[in-house]
GROMACS .gro file of C-alpha atoms in nm:
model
  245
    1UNK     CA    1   6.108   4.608  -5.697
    2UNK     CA    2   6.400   4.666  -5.486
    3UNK     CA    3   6.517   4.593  -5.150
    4UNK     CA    4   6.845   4.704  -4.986
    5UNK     CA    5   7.029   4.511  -4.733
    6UNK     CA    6   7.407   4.660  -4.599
    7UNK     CA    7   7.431   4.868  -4.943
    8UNK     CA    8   7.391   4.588  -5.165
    9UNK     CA    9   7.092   4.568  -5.388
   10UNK     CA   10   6.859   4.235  -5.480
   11UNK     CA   11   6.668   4.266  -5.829
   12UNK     CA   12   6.369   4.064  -5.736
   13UNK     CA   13   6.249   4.101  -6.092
   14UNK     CA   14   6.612   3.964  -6.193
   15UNK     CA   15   6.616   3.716  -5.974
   16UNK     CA   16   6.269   3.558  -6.096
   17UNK     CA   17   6.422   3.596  -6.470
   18UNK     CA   18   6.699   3.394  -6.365
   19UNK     CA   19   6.537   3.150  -6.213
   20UNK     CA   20   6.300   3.107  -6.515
   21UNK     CA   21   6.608   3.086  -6.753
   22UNK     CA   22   6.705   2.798  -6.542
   23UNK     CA   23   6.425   2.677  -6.527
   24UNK     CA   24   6.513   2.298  -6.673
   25UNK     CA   25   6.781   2.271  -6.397
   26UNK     CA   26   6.530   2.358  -6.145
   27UNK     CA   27   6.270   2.107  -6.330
   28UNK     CA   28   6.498   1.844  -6.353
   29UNK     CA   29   6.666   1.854  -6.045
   30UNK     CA   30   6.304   1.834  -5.858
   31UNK     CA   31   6.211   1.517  -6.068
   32UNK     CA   32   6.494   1.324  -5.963
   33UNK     CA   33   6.504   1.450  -5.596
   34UNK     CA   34   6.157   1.341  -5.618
   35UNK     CA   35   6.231   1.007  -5.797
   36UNK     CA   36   6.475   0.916  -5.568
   37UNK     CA   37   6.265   0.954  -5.268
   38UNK     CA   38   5.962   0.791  -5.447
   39UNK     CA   39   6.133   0.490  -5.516
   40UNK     CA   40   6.335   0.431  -5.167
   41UNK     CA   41   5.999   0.463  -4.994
   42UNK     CA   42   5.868   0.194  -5.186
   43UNK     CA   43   6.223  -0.005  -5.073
   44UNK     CA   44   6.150   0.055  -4.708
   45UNK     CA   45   6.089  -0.269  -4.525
   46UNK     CA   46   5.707  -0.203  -4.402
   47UNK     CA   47   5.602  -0.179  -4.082
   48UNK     CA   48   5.316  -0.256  -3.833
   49UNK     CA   49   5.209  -0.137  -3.504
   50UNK     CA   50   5.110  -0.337  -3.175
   51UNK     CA   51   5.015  -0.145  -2.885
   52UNK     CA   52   4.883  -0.202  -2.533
   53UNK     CA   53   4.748  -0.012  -2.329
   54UNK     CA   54   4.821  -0.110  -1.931
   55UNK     CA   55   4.780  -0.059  -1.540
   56UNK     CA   56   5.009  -0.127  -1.288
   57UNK     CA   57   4.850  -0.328  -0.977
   58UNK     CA   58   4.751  -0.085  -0.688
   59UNK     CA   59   4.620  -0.217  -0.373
   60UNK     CA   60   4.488   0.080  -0.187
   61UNK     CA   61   4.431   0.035   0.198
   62UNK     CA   62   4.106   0.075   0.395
   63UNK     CA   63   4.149   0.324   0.690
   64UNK     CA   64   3.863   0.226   0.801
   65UNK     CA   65   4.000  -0.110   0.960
   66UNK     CA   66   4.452  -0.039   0.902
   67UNK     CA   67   4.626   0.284   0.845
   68UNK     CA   68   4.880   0.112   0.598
   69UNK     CA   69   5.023   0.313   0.266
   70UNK     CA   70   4.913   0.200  -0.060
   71UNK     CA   71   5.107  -0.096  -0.217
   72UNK     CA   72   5.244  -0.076  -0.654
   73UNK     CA   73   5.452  -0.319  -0.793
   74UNK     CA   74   5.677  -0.023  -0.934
   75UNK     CA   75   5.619   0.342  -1.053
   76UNK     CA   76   5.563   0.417  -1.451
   77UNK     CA   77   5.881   0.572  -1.486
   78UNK     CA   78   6.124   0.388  -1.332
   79UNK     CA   79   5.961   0.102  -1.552
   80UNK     CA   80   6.046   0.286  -1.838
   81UNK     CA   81   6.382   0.346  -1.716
   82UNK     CA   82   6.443   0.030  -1.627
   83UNK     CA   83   6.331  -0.131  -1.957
   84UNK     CA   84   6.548   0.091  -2.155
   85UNK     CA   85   6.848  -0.061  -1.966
   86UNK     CA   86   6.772  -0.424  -2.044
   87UNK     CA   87   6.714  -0.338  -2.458
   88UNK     CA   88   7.016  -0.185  -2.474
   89UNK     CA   89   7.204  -0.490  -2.356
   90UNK     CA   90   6.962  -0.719  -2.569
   91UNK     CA   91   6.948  -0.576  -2.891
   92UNK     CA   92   6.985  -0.918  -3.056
   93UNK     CA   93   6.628  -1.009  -2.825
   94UNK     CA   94   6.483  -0.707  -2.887
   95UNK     CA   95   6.559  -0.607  -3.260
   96UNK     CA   96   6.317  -0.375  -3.273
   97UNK     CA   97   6.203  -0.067  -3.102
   98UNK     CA   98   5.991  -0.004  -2.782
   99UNK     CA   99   5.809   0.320  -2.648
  100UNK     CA  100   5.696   0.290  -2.306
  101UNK     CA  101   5.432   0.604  -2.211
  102UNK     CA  102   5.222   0.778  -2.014
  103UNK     CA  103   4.909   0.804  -2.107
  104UNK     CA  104   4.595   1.046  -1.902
  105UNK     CA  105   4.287   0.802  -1.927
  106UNK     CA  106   4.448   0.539  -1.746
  107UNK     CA  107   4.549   0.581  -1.345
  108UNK     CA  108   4.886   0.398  -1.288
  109UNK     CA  109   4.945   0.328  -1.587
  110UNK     CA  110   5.030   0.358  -1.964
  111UNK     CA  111   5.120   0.219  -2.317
  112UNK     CA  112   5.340   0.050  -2.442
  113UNK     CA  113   5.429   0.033  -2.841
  114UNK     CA  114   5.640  -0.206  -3.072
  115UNK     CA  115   5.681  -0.254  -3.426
  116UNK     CA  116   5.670  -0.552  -3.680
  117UNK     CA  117   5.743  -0.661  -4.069
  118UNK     CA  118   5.393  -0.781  -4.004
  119UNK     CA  119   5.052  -0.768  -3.778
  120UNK     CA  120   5.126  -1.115  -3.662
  121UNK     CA  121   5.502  -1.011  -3.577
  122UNK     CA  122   5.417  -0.710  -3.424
  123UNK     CA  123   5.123  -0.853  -3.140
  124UNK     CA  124   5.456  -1.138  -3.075
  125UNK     CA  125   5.663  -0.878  -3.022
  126UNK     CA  126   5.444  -0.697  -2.787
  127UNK     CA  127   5.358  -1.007  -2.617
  128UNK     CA  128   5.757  -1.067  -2.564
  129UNK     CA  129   5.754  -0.746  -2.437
  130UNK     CA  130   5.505  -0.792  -2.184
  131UNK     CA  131   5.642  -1.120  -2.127
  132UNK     CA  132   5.965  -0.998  -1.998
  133UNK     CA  133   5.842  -0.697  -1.786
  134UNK     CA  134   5.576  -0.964  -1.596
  135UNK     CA  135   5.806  -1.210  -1.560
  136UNK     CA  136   6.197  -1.129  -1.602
  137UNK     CA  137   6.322  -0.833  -1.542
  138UNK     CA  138   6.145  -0.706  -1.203
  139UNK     CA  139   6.134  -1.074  -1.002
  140UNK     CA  140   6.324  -0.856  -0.720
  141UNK     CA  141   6.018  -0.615  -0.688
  142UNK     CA  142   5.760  -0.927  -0.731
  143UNK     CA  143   5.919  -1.062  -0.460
  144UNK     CA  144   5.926  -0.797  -0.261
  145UNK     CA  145   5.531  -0.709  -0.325
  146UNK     CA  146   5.474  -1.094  -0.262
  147UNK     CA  147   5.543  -1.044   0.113
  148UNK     CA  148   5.337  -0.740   0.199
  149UNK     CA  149   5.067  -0.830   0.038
  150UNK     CA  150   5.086  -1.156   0.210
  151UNK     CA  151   5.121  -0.958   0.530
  152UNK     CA  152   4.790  -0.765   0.415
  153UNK     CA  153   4.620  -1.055   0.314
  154UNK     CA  154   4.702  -1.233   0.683
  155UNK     CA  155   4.567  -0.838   0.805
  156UNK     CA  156   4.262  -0.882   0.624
  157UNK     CA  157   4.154  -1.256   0.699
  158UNK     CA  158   4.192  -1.157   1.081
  159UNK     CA  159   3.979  -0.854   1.079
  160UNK     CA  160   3.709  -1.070   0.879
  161UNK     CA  161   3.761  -1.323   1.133
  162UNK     CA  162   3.689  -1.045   1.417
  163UNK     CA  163   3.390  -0.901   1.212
  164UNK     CA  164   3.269  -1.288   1.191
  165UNK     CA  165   3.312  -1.304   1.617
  166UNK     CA  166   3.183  -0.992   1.724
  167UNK     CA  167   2.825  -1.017   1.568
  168UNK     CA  168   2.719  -0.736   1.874
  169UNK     CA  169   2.943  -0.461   1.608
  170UNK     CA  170   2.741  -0.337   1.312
  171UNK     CA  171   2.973  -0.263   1.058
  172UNK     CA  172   2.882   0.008   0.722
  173UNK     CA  173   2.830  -0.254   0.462
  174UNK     CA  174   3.006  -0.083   0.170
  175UNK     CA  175   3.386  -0.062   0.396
  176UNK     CA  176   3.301  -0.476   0.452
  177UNK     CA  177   3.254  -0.506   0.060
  178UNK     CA  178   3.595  -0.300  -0.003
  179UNK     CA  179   3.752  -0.552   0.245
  180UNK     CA  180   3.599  -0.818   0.074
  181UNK     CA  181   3.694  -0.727  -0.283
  182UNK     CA  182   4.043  -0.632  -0.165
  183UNK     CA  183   4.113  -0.964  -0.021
  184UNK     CA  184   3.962  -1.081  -0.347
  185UNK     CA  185   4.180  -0.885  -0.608
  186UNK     CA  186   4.537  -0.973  -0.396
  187UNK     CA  187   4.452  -1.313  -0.376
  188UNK     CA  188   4.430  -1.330  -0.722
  189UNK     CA  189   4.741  -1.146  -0.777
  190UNK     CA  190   4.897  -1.350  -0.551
  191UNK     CA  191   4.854  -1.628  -0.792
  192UNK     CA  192   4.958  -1.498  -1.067
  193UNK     CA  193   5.162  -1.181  -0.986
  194UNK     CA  194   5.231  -0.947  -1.282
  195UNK     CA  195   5.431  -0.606  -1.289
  196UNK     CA  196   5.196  -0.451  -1.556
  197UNK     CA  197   4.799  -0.587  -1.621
  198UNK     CA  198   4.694  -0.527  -2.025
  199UNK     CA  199   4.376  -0.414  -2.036
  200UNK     CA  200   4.365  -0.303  -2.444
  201UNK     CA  201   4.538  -0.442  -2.732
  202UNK     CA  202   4.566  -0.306  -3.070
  203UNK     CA  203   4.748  -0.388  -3.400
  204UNK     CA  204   4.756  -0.235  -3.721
  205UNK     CA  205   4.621  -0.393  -4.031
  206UNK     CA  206   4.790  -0.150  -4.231
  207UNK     CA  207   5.192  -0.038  -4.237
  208UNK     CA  208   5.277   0.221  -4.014
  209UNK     CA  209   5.625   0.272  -4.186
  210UNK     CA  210   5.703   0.334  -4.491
  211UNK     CA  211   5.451   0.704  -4.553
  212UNK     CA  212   5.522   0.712  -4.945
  213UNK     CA  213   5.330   1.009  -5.014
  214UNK     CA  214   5.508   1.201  -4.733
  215UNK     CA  215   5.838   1.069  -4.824
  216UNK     CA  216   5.742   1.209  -5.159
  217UNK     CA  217   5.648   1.518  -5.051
  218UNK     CA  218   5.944   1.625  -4.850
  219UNK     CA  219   6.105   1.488  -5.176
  220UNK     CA  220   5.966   1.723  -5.411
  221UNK     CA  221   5.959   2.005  -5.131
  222UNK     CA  222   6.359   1.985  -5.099
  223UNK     CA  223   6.431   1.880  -5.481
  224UNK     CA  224   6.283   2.269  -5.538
  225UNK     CA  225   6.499   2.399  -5.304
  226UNK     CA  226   6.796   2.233  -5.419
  227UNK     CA  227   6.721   2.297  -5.743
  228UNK     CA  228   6.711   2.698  -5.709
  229UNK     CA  229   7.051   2.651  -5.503
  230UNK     CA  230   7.195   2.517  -5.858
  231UNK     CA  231   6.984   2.752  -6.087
  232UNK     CA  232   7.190   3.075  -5.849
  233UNK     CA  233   7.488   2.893  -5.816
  234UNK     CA  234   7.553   2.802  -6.230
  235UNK     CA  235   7.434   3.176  -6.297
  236UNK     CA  236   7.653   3.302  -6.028
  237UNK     CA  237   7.949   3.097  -6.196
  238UNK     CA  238   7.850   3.182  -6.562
  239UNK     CA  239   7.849   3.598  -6.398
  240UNK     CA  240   8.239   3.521  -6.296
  241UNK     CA  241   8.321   3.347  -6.624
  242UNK     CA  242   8.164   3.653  -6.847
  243UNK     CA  243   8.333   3.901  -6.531
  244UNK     CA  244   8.701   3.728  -6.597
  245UNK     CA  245   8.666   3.673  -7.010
   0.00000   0.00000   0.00000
């Protein structure tokens, strides 16, 4: 068979004879490709996973007693953003790497991932992650979420106290209980404020990093590949030599 491209013609039947009498090149380039890539995956430090999956505190308001806007710490991705910043002027903190994402089961929130030479490394590292979003690097928006909340809580004791006074009112249970629980959940924030709340935590019993079987795989996959390159390339030379003798 026979195919022409711009004139010039490609023995397909050729070409598979060449690359049969080369076949040793192509044989032995392969093993070695493959070798190679065997044996550095097996040098690869290993590596675990630790990840978390999070919400960030929301304190929704109830119209039917204030018309105020919803109150979060911070938005997902200016978290992310913000994080980012801080590891790249703390490498020598942070030595490893961290992926902050979105995730769609969880409202306001996310996940966040980290990596360790060990399980028991990795769940540190994640915990010195979390660590230093709760606790460092967004005091300025803590603050900040400290005082209206503290505004709302002050909001929300009076119209308990008025509800407490005015016995002649009947009031629909279920908006008391959301007042109730409300008060509840930013008191206890209040007392120990956080930027992001963990609600899942996961570690890896088994490396993440090095995938030896992949590794060998794309190994062997581009050893072939590099091995016909040689196999056309020496028979392309020996074609000159025999041209030019």
């Amino acid at each position: 068979m026979k195919t022409n491209h711009n004139g010039d013609e490609i023995d397909l039947l050729e070409l598979l004879q060449i690359l049969y009498s080369e076949r040793l090149l192509i044989i032995g380039i392969t093993a070695i490709i493959t070798f190679i890539t065997f044996v550095a995956s097996l040098l690869i430090p290993k590596a675990y996973k630790a990840e978390v999956v999070f919400e960030i505190p929301t304190f929704q308001s109830i119209p039917t007693f204030q018309s105020i806007q919803n109150i979060q710490v911070i938005k997902l991705p200016e978290l992310s953003e913000v994080f980012k910043s801080y590891q790249k002027y703390n490498r020598s903190r942070l030595p490893f790497n961290v992926k902050i994402s979105q995730i769609k089961d969880v409202q306001n929130g996310g996940k966040i991932e980290v990596e360790g030479r060990s399980p028991e490394e990795a769940k540190k590292n994640l915990e010195l992650v979390i660590n230093i979003i709760n606790k460092e690097i967004f005091r300025e928006k803590i603050n900040d979420t400290k005082e209206k909340l503290e505004k709302r809580l002050a909001s929300k004791d009076k119209a308990i106290s008025n509800m407490n006074t005015k016995n002649n009112i009947i009031y629909d249970p279920t908006k008391v209980a959301d007042l109730l629980n409300e008060k509840k959940n930013i008191e206890k924030w209040l007392r120990d404020p956080e930027v992001i709340r963990p609600l899942d935590v996961i570690v890896s019993s088994k490396p993440v990093k090095p995938k030896p079987v992949l590794y060998t795989a794309v190994g062997f996959v581009s050893g072939v590949f590099l091995g016909i390159f040689a196999a056309l390339f020496r028979h392309a030379l020996k074609s000159r030599s025999k041209k030019f003798a």
